[in-house]
Short mmCIF file of C-alpha atoms and ligand atoms in Angstrom, two decimals:
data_model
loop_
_atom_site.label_atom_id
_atom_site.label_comp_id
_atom_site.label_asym_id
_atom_site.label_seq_id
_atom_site.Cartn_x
_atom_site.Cartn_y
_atom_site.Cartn_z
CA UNK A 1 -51.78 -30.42 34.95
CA UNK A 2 -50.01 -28.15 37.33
CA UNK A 3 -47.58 -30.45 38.50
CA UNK A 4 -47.02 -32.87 35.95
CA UNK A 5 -42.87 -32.89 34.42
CA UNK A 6 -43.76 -33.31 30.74
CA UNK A 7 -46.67 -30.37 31.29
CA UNK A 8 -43.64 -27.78 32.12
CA UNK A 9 -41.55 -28.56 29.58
CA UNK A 10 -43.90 -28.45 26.63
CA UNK A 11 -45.13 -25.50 28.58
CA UNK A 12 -41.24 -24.48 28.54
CA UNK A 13 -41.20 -23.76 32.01
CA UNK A 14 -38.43 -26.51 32.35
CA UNK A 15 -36.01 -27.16 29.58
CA UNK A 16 -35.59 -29.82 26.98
CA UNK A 17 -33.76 -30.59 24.44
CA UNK A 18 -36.01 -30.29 21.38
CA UNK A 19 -35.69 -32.39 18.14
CA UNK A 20 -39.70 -31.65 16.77
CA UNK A 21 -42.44 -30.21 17.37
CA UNK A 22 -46.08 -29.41 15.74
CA UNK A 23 -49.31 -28.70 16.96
CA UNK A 24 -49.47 -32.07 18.64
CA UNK A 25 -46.71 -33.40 20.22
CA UNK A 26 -43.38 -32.59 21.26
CA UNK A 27 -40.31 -34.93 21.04
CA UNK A 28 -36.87 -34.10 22.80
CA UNK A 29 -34.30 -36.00 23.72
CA UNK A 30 -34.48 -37.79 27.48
CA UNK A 31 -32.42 -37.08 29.95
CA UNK A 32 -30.85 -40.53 30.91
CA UNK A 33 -30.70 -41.72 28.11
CA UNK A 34 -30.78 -45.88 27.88
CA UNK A 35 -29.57 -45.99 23.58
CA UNK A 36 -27.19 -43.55 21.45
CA UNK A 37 -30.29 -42.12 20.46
CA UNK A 38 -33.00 -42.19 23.28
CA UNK A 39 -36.21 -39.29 22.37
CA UNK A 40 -39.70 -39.33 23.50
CA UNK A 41 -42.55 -38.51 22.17
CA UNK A 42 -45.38 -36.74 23.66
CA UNK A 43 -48.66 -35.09 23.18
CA UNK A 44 -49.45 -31.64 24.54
CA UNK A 45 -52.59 -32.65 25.52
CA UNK A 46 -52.23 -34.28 28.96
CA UNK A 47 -53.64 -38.21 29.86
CA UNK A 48 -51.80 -40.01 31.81
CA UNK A 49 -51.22 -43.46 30.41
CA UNK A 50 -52.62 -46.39 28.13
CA UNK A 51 -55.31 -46.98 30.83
CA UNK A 52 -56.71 -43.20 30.02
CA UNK A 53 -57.10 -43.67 26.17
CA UNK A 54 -60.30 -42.08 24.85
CA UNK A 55 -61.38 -42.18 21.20
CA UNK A 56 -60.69 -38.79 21.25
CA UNK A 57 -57.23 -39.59 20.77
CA UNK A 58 -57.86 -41.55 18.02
CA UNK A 59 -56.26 -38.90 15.57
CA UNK A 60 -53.46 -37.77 18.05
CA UNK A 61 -52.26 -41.71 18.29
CA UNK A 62 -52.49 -42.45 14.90
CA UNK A 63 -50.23 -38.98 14.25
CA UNK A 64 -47.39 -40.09 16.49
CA UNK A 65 -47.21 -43.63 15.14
CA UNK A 66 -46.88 -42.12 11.92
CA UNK A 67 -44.24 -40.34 13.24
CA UNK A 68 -41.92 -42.56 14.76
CA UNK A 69 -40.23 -43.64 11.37
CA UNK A 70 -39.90 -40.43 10.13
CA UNK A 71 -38.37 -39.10 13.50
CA UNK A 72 -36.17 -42.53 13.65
CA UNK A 73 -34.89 -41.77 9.95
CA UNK A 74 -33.91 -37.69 10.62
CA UNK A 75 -31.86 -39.47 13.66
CA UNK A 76 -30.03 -41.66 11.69
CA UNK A 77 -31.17 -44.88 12.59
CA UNK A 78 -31.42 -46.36 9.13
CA UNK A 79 -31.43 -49.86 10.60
CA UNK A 80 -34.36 -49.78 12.77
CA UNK A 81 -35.52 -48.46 15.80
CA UNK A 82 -37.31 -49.64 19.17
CA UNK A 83 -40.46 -47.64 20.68
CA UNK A 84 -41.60 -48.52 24.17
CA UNK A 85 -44.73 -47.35 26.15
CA UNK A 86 -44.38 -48.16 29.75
CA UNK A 87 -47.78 -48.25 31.36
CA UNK A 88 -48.70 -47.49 34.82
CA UNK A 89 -46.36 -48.64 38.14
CA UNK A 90 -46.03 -51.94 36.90
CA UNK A 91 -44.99 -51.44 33.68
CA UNK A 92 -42.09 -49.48 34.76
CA UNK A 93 -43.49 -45.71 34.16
CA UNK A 94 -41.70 -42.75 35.81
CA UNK A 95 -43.73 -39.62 34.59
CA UNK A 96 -47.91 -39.99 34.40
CA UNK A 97 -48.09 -38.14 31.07
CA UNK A 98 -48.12 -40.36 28.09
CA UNK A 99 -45.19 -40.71 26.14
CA UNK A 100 -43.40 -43.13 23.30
CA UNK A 101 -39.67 -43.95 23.49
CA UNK A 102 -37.81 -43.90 20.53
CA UNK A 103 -34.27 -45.72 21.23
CA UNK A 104 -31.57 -46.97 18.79
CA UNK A 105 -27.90 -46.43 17.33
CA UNK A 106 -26.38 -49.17 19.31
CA UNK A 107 -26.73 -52.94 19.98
CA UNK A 108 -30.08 -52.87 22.50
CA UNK A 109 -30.35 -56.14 24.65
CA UNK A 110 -33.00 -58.15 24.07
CA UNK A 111 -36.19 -59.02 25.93
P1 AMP B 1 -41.21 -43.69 31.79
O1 AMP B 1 -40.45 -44.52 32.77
O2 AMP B 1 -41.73 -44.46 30.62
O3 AMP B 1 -42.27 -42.85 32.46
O4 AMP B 1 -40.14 -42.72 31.16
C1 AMP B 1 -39.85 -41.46 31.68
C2 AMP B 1 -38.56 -41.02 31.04
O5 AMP B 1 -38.44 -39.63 31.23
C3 AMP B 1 -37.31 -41.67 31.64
O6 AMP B 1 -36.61 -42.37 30.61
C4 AMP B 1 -36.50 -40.47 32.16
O7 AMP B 1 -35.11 -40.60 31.94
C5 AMP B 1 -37.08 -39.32 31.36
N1 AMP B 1 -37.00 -38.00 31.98
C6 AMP B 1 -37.25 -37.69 33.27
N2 AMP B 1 -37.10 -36.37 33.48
C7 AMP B 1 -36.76 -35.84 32.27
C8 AMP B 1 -36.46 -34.51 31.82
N3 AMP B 1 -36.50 -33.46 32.64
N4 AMP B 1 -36.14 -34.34 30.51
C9 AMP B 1 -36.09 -35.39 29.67
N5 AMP B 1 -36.37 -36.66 30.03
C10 AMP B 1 -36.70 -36.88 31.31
ZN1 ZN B 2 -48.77 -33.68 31.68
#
């Protein structure tokens, strides 16, 4: 995807701020961040959302749930962690390429 944000930087034509990477996905830290620690999580492969699942990304899904945890514990946050995966216009997402948020480190408000 030409002009997608998350595209260029795991292409590395725009800059992040890296924490991991493998052959999968690639997590840095956002921008704006809304916790003490605030990463996301996203696959190089390119769907845009939920809606766009396919069981092809069966393995790739199950991969970065597994991850989470083990991404939340080399941050620090010992005492638990929040992920979030907006969906679409109405559920609040900003940039069409899938992604999981990773927050913690501080009191988060509640739902
Ligand atoms: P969402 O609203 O779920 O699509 O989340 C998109 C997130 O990407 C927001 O939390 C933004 O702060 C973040 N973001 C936007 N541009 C960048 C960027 N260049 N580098 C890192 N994070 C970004
Ligand atoms: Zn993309």
């Amino acid at each position: 995807m030409n002009d997608c944000l998350f595209c260029k930087i795991i292409a590395g034509k725009l800059p992040s701020d890296r924490v991991y990477e493998d052959e999968q996905v690639v997590v840095f830290k956002d921008i704006h961040p809304k916790a003490p620690v605030h990463l996301l999580v996203v696959p190089r492969v390119h769907f845009a959302s939920l809606n766009e699942l396919a069981p092809e990304h069966d393995a790739l899904m199950a991969h970065m749930l597994h991850l989470l945890p083990q991404l939340a514990r080399q941050q620090g946050l010992d005492n638990g962690f929040r992920t979030i995966i907006n969906t679409g216009p109405g559920g609040g997402q900003e940039v069409p390429h899938l992604h999981i948020h990773i927050l913690g480190g501080g009191r988060l408000p509640g739902f």
